[in-house]
Short mmCIF file of C-alpha atoms in Angstrom, two decimals:
data_model
loop_
_atom_site.label_atom_id
_atom_site.label_comp_id
_atom_site.label_asym_id
_atom_site.label_seq_id
_atom_site.Cartn_x
_atom_site.Cartn_y
_atom_site.Cartn_z
CA MET A 1 -96.11 0.03 -12.98
CA ARG A 2 -100.03 -0.80 -13.88
CA ALA A 3 -101.20 -3.30 -11.12
CA VAL A 4 -104.46 -5.00 -10.73
CA LEU A 5 -105.00 -5.75 -7.19
CA VAL A 6 -106.82 -9.86 -6.17
CA GLY A 7 -108.20 -9.85 -2.75
CA VAL A 8 -110.00 -13.13 -1.36
CA ASP A 9 -112.86 -12.65 1.14
CA PHE A 10 -112.59 -15.86 3.76
CA GLY A 11 -115.26 -13.99 5.90
CA LYS A 12 -112.68 -12.81 8.52
CA GLY A 13 -112.66 -8.97 9.42
CA ASP A 14 -113.34 -5.83 7.44
CA PHE A 15 -112.70 -7.11 3.75
CA LEU A 16 -112.95 -4.00 2.05
CA ALA A 17 -111.18 -1.87 4.15
CA SER A 18 -108.19 -4.74 3.67
CA LEU A 19 -108.63 -4.27 0.19
CA GLU A 20 -108.13 -0.24 0.57
CA GLU A 21 -104.92 -1.05 2.91
CA LEU A 22 -103.37 -2.74 -0.27
CA SER A 23 -104.64 -0.04 -2.68
CA LEU A 24 -102.45 2.38 0.01
CA LEU A 25 -99.08 -0.13 0.15
CA SER A 26 -99.37 -0.57 -3.53
CA LYS A 27 -99.17 3.13 -4.39
CA SER A 28 -96.50 3.37 -1.64
CA ALA A 29 -94.33 0.58 -3.52
CA GLY A 30 -94.82 3.03 -6.47
CA ALA A 31 -97.52 1.08 -8.57
CA GLU A 32 -100.37 2.27 -10.03
CA PRO A 33 -104.03 0.16 -9.15
CA VAL A 34 -105.93 0.38 -12.42
CA ALA A 35 -108.22 -2.90 -11.61
CA SER A 36 -109.32 -5.22 -8.78
CA VAL A 37 -110.56 -8.79 -8.67
CA THR A 38 -112.17 -10.41 -5.87
CA GLY A 39 -113.73 -13.30 -4.95
CA ARG A 40 -114.99 -15.35 -2.07
CA ARG A 41 -113.66 -18.81 -0.66
CA ALA A 42 -113.46 -20.94 2.17
CA ALA A 43 -109.95 -21.69 2.07
CA PRO A 44 -107.17 -20.94 -0.40
CA ASP A 45 -106.89 -23.20 -3.53
CA SER A 46 -103.62 -25.14 -2.96
CA ALA A 47 -101.79 -24.55 -6.60
CA LEU A 48 -103.58 -21.03 -7.21
CA PHE A 49 -104.76 -19.90 -4.19
CA VAL A 50 -107.78 -18.34 -6.24
CA GLY A 51 -108.95 -21.29 -8.22
CA SER A 52 -108.80 -22.09 -11.59
CA GLY A 53 -112.00 -19.73 -12.81
CA LYS A 54 -111.04 -16.59 -11.06
CA ALA A 55 -107.19 -17.30 -12.21
CA GLU A 56 -108.82 -17.02 -15.67
CA GLU A 57 -110.78 -13.82 -14.93
CA ILE A 58 -107.41 -12.21 -13.46
CA ARG A 59 -105.37 -13.14 -16.46
CA ASP A 60 -108.08 -11.51 -18.58
CA THR A 61 -107.96 -8.49 -16.87
CA VAL A 62 -104.19 -8.68 -17.04
CA SER A 63 -104.56 -9.03 -20.85
CA ASP A 64 -107.30 -6.36 -21.60
CA LEU A 65 -105.78 -3.67 -19.65
CA GLU A 66 -102.39 -4.60 -20.81
CA LEU A 67 -101.51 -4.32 -16.95
CA ASP A 68 -97.66 -5.06 -15.37
CA LEU A 69 -98.48 -6.36 -12.61
CA VAL A 70 -100.76 -8.66 -10.48
CA ILE A 71 -100.88 -7.92 -6.66
CA PHE A 72 -102.09 -10.26 -3.97
CA ASN A 73 -103.60 -9.18 -0.97
CA HIS A 74 -102.32 -12.43 0.84
CA ALA A 75 -99.45 -14.45 1.60
CA LEU A 76 -98.62 -17.02 -1.15
CA SER A 77 -96.38 -19.90 -1.15
CA PRO A 78 -93.74 -20.50 -3.60
CA ALA A 79 -95.86 -22.89 -5.64
CA GLN A 80 -98.54 -20.94 -5.91
CA GLN A 81 -96.98 -17.81 -6.98
CA ARG A 82 -94.82 -20.12 -9.49
CA ASN A 83 -98.19 -21.51 -10.91
CA LEU A 84 -99.31 -18.11 -11.40
CA GLU A 85 -96.79 -16.34 -13.04
CA ARG A 86 -97.03 -19.44 -15.58
CA LEU A 87 -100.60 -18.89 -16.19
CA LEU A 88 -100.76 -15.01 -15.90
CA GLN A 89 -97.90 -14.57 -18.28
CA THR A 90 -96.87 -11.66 -15.75
CA ARG A 91 -94.92 -10.73 -12.41
CA VAL A 92 -97.12 -11.68 -9.46
CA VAL A 93 -96.48 -9.94 -5.77
CA ASP A 94 -97.95 -10.88 -2.64
CA ARG A 95 -98.33 -8.86 0.39
CA THR A 96 -95.29 -9.92 2.01
CA SER A 97 -93.28 -9.40 -0.90
CA LEU A 98 -95.00 -5.71 -1.28
CA ILE A 99 -94.19 -4.85 2.22
CA LEU A 100 -90.52 -5.92 1.77
CA ASP A 101 -90.20 -3.97 -1.14
CA ILE A 102 -91.75 -0.71 0.81
CA PHE A 103 -89.36 -1.04 3.45
CA ALA A 104 -86.68 -1.38 1.20
CA GLN A 105 -87.33 2.12 -0.41
CA ARG A 106 -87.88 3.33 3.06
CA ALA A 107 -84.77 2.24 4.88
CA GLN A 108 -82.56 5.28 5.69
CA SER A 109 -80.21 4.26 8.55
CA HIS A 110 -77.13 1.47 8.15
CA GLU A 111 -79.28 -0.61 10.87
CA GLY A 112 -82.47 -0.42 8.86
CA LYS A 113 -81.06 -1.13 5.51
CA VAL A 114 -79.27 -4.17 7.15
CA GLN A 115 -82.74 -5.31 8.54
CA VAL A 116 -84.14 -4.94 5.35
CA GLU A 117 -82.13 -6.79 3.12
CA LEU A 118 -81.78 -9.85 5.65
CA ALA A 119 -85.53 -10.14 5.74
CA GLN A 120 -85.74 -9.72 2.33
CA LEU A 121 -82.83 -12.47 1.45
CA GLN A 122 -84.93 -14.78 3.62
CA HIS A 123 -87.95 -14.35 1.75
CA LEU A 124 -86.74 -14.85 -1.43
CA ALA A 125 -84.41 -17.80 -0.59
CA THR A 126 -87.85 -20.07 -0.78
CA ARG A 127 -88.25 -18.65 -4.26
CA LEU A 128 -85.01 -19.31 -5.55
CA VAL A 129 -85.14 -20.37 -9.39
CA ARG A 130 -83.15 -17.98 -11.31
CA GLY A 131 -81.67 -14.32 -11.39
CA TRP A 132 -79.53 -14.31 -8.52
CA THR A 133 -76.18 -14.11 -10.35
CA HIS A 134 -75.76 -10.43 -9.41
CA LEU A 135 -74.80 -11.77 -5.94
CA GLU A 136 -71.85 -13.77 -8.05
CA ARG A 137 -70.83 -10.82 -9.72
CA GLN A 138 -70.20 -8.64 -6.26
CA LYS A 139 -68.06 -11.30 -4.68
CA GLY A 140 -65.85 -12.06 -8.15
CA GLY A 141 -67.75 -15.13 -9.52
CA ILE A 142 -64.63 -16.92 -10.83
CA GLY A 143 -63.57 -19.50 -8.66
CA LEU A 144 -66.61 -19.28 -6.49
CA ARG A 145 -68.63 -22.66 -8.05
CA GLY A 146 -67.78 -25.61 -6.63
CA PRO A 147 -67.20 -29.07 -8.83
CA GLY A 148 -70.63 -29.88 -10.24
CA GLU A 149 -72.77 -27.41 -8.30
CA THR A 150 -75.56 -26.07 -10.36
CA GLN A 151 -76.37 -22.38 -10.80
CA LEU A 152 -79.47 -22.40 -8.04
CA GLU A 153 -77.13 -24.29 -5.55
CA THR A 154 -74.55 -21.51 -5.79
CA ASP A 155 -77.20 -18.92 -5.61
CA ARG A 156 -78.31 -20.60 -2.54
CA ARG A 157 -74.75 -20.66 -1.17
CA LEU A 158 -74.17 -16.94 -2.03
CA ILE A 159 -77.35 -16.13 -0.09
CA GLY A 160 -76.86 -18.15 2.74
CA ASP A 161 -73.46 -16.40 3.13
CA ARG A 162 -75.07 -13.05 2.89
CA VAL A 163 -77.46 -13.72 5.48
CA LYS A 164 -74.87 -15.02 7.86
CA ALA A 165 -73.10 -11.71 7.49
CA LEU A 166 -76.12 -9.60 7.70
CA ARG A 167 -76.62 -11.20 11.15
CA GLY A 168 -73.50 -10.82 12.39
CA LYS A 169 -73.73 -6.79 11.21
CA LEU A 170 -77.00 -7.09 13.49
CA ASP A 171 -75.85 -8.83 16.37
CA LYS A 172 -72.60 -6.20 16.85
CA LEU A 173 -75.87 -3.42 16.36
CA GLN A 174 -77.68 -5.19 19.02
CA ARG A 175 -74.72 -5.03 21.33
CA GLN A 176 -74.21 -1.52 21.02
CA ARG A 177 -78.26 -0.93 21.47
CA ASN A 178 -77.90 -2.71 25.14
CA THR A 179 -75.14 -0.91 25.87
CA GLN A 180 -76.79 2.61 25.41
CA ARG A 181 -79.63 1.21 26.93
CA ARG A 182 -77.51 0.12 30.24
CA SER A 183 -76.39 3.30 30.42
CA ARG A 184 -80.14 4.65 30.25
CA GLU A 185 -81.28 2.22 33.18
CA ARG A 186 -78.00 3.40 35.17
CA ASN A 187 -79.01 6.98 35.14
CA GLN A 188 -82.79 5.36 35.79
CA THR A 189 -84.42 7.68 32.94
CA PHE A 190 -88.46 6.96 32.39
CA SER A 191 -88.33 5.51 29.03
CA ILE A 192 -91.59 5.92 26.44
CA SER A 193 -91.90 4.15 23.26
CA LEU A 194 -94.64 5.54 20.64
CA VAL A 195 -96.45 2.34 18.87
CA GLY A 196 -99.00 2.23 16.63
CA TYR A 197 -100.74 1.07 13.14
CA THR A 198 -98.80 2.16 10.31
CA ASN A 199 -100.09 5.91 9.27
CA ALA A 200 -101.57 6.15 13.05
CA GLY A 201 -99.84 9.27 13.58
CA LYS A 202 -96.83 8.73 15.71
CA SER A 203 -94.12 11.00 13.59
CA THR A 204 -96.17 13.67 13.96
CA LEU A 205 -96.85 13.29 17.69
CA PHE A 206 -93.16 12.51 18.53
CA ASN A 207 -92.46 15.64 16.24
CA ASN A 208 -95.07 17.97 18.55
CA MET A 209 -93.69 16.72 22.01
CA THR A 210 -90.09 16.74 21.22
CA LYS A 211 -89.55 19.21 18.80
CA ALA A 212 -87.45 16.75 16.71
CA GLY A 213 -88.31 17.14 13.33
CA VAL A 214 -88.08 13.65 12.25
CA TYR A 215 -89.57 12.45 8.71
CA ALA A 216 -93.72 12.46 8.92
CA ALA A 217 -95.81 12.10 5.79
CA ASN A 218 -99.62 10.80 5.06
CA GLN A 219 -98.44 7.50 3.63
CA LEU A 220 -97.85 3.84 4.86
CA PHE A 221 -94.33 3.11 6.53
CA ALA A 222 -93.36 6.39 6.39
CA THR A 223 -90.85 5.75 9.60
CA LEU A 224 -88.48 2.66 9.62
CA ASP A 225 -85.85 3.72 11.71
CA THR A 226 -86.20 4.19 15.46
CA THR A 227 -85.65 7.66 16.63
CA SER A 228 -85.10 8.74 20.26
CA ARG A 229 -84.80 11.84 22.30
CA ARG A 230 -84.47 13.13 25.59
CA MET A 231 -87.38 15.67 26.86
CA HIS A 232 -88.34 17.44 30.25
CA LEU A 233 -91.47 17.08 31.89
CA ALA A 234 -92.27 19.18 35.13
CA GLY A 235 -93.24 16.81 37.62
CA ALA A 236 -91.80 13.83 35.95
CA GLY A 237 -87.82 15.65 35.36
CA ASN A 238 -86.15 14.19 32.00
CA VAL A 239 -87.63 11.33 29.99
CA VAL A 240 -86.71 9.06 26.76
CA ILE A 241 -89.39 9.27 24.20
CA SER A 242 -88.83 6.77 21.21
CA ASP A 243 -91.01 6.90 17.52
CA THR A 244 -90.69 3.16 16.64
CA VAL A 245 -92.02 1.47 13.39
CA GLY A 246 -95.68 1.30 12.80
CA PHE A 247 -97.28 -2.44 12.46
CA ILE A 248 -99.71 -3.54 10.16
CA ARG A 249 -102.05 -6.63 9.51
CA GLU A 250 -100.03 -9.45 8.44
CA LEU A 251 -96.78 -8.19 8.91
CA PRO A 252 -94.27 -10.15 7.62
CA THR A 253 -92.37 -12.55 9.90
CA GLN A 254 -89.17 -12.15 8.56
CA LEU A 255 -89.28 -8.31 9.09
CA VAL A 256 -90.56 -9.15 12.55
CA ALA A 257 -87.20 -10.87 13.22
CA ALA A 258 -85.03 -9.03 11.48
CA PHE A 259 -86.29 -5.60 13.27
CA ARG A 260 -86.27 -7.44 16.52
CA ALA A 261 -83.44 -5.25 17.68
CA THR A 262 -85.03 -2.10 16.77
CA LEU A 263 -88.29 -3.11 18.19
CA GLU A 264 -86.38 -4.13 21.62
CA GLU A 265 -87.03 -0.38 22.31
CA THR A 266 -90.30 -1.28 22.65
CA VAL A 267 -89.52 -4.49 24.91
CA HIS A 268 -87.56 -2.38 27.33
CA ALA A 269 -89.98 0.77 27.90
CA ASP A 270 -91.55 1.93 30.76
CA LEU A 271 -94.61 3.26 29.03
CA LEU A 272 -96.17 2.37 25.47
CA LEU A 273 -98.09 5.23 24.14
CA HIS A 274 -100.48 3.09 21.95
CA VAL A 275 -101.23 5.79 19.09
CA VAL A 276 -104.61 4.95 17.20
CA ASP A 277 -106.17 7.05 14.30
CA GLY A 278 -109.25 7.94 15.82
CA SER A 279 -110.93 8.92 12.54
CA SER A 280 -110.42 5.19 10.84
CA PRO A 281 -113.37 3.01 10.92
CA VAL A 282 -111.53 -0.14 11.21
CA LYS A 283 -109.70 1.26 14.33
CA ASP A 284 -110.47 -1.64 16.81
CA GLU A 285 -109.10 -3.93 14.28
CA GLN A 286 -105.87 -2.01 14.01
CA ILE A 287 -105.49 -1.76 17.87
CA ASP A 288 -105.79 -5.86 18.10
CA GLN A 289 -103.37 -5.94 15.08
CA VAL A 290 -100.96 -4.12 17.08
CA ASN A 291 -101.34 -5.90 20.31
CA ALA A 292 -100.69 -9.15 18.29
CA VAL A 293 -97.17 -7.90 17.33
CA LEU A 294 -96.33 -6.39 20.99
CA ARG A 295 -97.22 -9.81 22.03
CA GLU A 296 -95.04 -11.56 19.34
CA ILE A 297 -91.94 -9.52 20.64
CA GLY A 298 -92.89 -10.01 24.25
CA ALA A 299 -94.02 -6.06 25.01
CA ASP A 300 -97.58 -6.92 25.83
CA ARG A 301 -96.84 -6.77 29.73
CA ILE A 302 -95.75 -3.00 29.30
CA PRO A 303 -97.83 -0.93 30.52
CA GLN A 304 -100.14 1.14 28.05
CA VAL A 305 -101.75 4.31 27.38
CA LEU A 306 -104.16 4.47 24.30
CA VAL A 307 -103.48 7.90 22.65
CA TRP A 308 -106.67 8.66 20.56
CA ASN A 309 -105.22 10.80 17.93
CA LYS A 310 -106.68 12.80 14.70
CA ILE A 311 -109.76 13.80 17.09
CA ASP A 312 -109.66 16.85 14.40
CA LEU A 313 -110.99 14.88 12.05
CA ALA A 314 -112.93 12.63 14.42
CA GLY A 315 -114.99 15.57 15.85
CA VAL A 316 -113.87 14.25 19.51
CA ARG A 317 -113.06 17.19 21.93
CA PRO A 318 -109.71 16.74 23.92
CA ALA A 319 -110.24 14.81 27.13
CA ILE A 320 -108.43 12.06 29.43
CA GLU A 321 -110.42 9.21 30.15
CA ARG A 322 -109.98 6.51 33.24
CA ASP A 323 -110.45 3.20 34.18
CA GLU A 324 -112.17 1.96 36.83
CA TYR A 325 -109.20 1.82 39.18
CA ASP A 326 -108.95 5.71 38.54
CA LYS A 327 -106.07 5.12 36.04
CA ILE A 328 -105.69 7.09 33.08
CA HIS A 329 -106.66 4.61 29.99
CA ARG A 330 -106.94 7.21 26.87
CA VAL A 331 -106.38 10.19 25.80
CA PHE A 332 -108.32 12.17 23.34
CA ALA A 333 -105.74 14.12 21.22
CA SER A 334 -104.78 15.72 17.54
CA ALA A 335 -100.80 15.39 16.93
CA GLN A 336 -101.73 17.66 13.94
CA SER A 337 -103.55 20.54 15.59
CA GLY A 338 -101.82 20.09 19.08
CA GLU A 339 -105.25 19.55 20.84
CA GLY A 340 -105.25 17.71 23.77
CA VAL A 341 -101.31 17.36 23.50
CA ASP A 342 -100.84 19.15 27.20
CA LEU A 343 -103.32 16.82 28.27
CA LEU A 344 -100.95 13.27 27.47
CA ARG A 345 -97.99 15.35 28.70
CA GLN A 346 -99.73 15.67 32.43
CA ALA A 347 -100.65 11.55 31.77
CA ILE A 348 -97.22 10.80 31.28
CA VAL A 349 -96.14 13.05 34.61
CA GLU A 350 -98.93 11.11 36.38
CA PHE A 351 -97.74 7.70 35.37
CA ALA A 352 -94.09 8.42 35.80
CA GLN A 353 -94.62 9.93 39.68
CA ALA A 354 -97.25 6.70 40.35
CA ASN A 355 -94.23 4.36 39.06
CA GLY A 356 -91.17 5.17 41.03
CA GLY A 357 -90.91 9.02 41.18
CA TYR A 358 -88.60 9.76 38.11
CA GLU A 359 -88.54 13.53 39.12
CA ALA A 360 -85.72 13.11 41.92
CA ARG A 361 -83.72 10.53 39.97
CA ASN A 362 -83.49 12.69 37.22
CA ALA A 363 -82.69 15.63 38.97
CA LEU A 364 -78.97 15.00 38.42
CA HIS A 365 -79.38 15.23 34.84
CA GLU A 366 -81.37 18.47 34.29
CA GLN A 367 -78.42 20.05 32.46
CA TYR A 368 -79.25 18.07 29.39
CA ASP A 369 -82.61 18.81 29.03
CA ASP A 370 -84.31 19.08 25.57
CA LEU A 371 -80.88 17.62 24.26
CA PRO A 372 -81.45 15.75 20.97
CA MET A 373 -80.30 12.36 21.28
CA PRO A 374 -78.56 9.67 18.21
CA ASN A 375 -80.74 7.28 17.14
CA GLY A 376 -81.46 4.25 19.24
CA VAL A 377 -79.64 6.35 22.19
#
């Protein structure tokens, strides 16, 4: 599907890096970006987001290049999306819908699929005009429509029923997670969560440290499902480390809400390893974006160590950096080559010893060293 990318520079952040990220997102979703249209504005246009002149330029680009799709690097209101589709005579997708589509393609576990479907329905319910009768067919159709009820009202009611069912499933899954988490707490197992911007190398680092073999790829949102493994570290005993979904600029609020059960692995961790792509020119902005999501889910007060990943690409040596209180602040490593990963293990041990002496508490559980754990355990 050939697409034109649309970005508006409002004077905030690195605009070119943001547009490059949109291109990567588009490719991850299966689109082929063949053109881009950019502009500068002080604020979005209420009707078309980009203004009438720029909208005409987009329409000409679509017509001249015979494109199938227009992808905006911004969240559009339902009215803006409808107005643009009428004017451009082609499908318009905003950044939120694009990310939701990628999540829908990548979700593997039952919980991940439920979370993504819930987020999609909550987003699309605001854009209901037509095209939702397939939901009616899933439930039989005949006898569902009330007296005088329009198709749109029927579709909205069906979506509401599905959302309610999905929330019920997520509540059940969350209760299961809470039970598993309480079991870990009773065993006083030191818990670590890997967090970071999408494609920072979390899954590669997770595999390097645990030999888990989870899927890792040089693409956005390669990991959606939280995976946990128990491993033994001399000096710290047994620890549980979890690989979590990556964050991104303007992560849709529907996804944050739907993935809250999964993200609670982060909220209840003893230590966060914030993995950063040390070779990225916008790494500081990415760090800020991750910290913003951590604040949103209530994980901003959990102790954090920055893992400066991909040092082999950045030309940096493995090292440990400490703050003015002699506490470890940052570890320079490469998950791909393994350089500096031993220093990261040392950092975890030092932190665990300084925060409760987990080795003694875990001594009873050493017979389970290096045994894999099911997702979310």
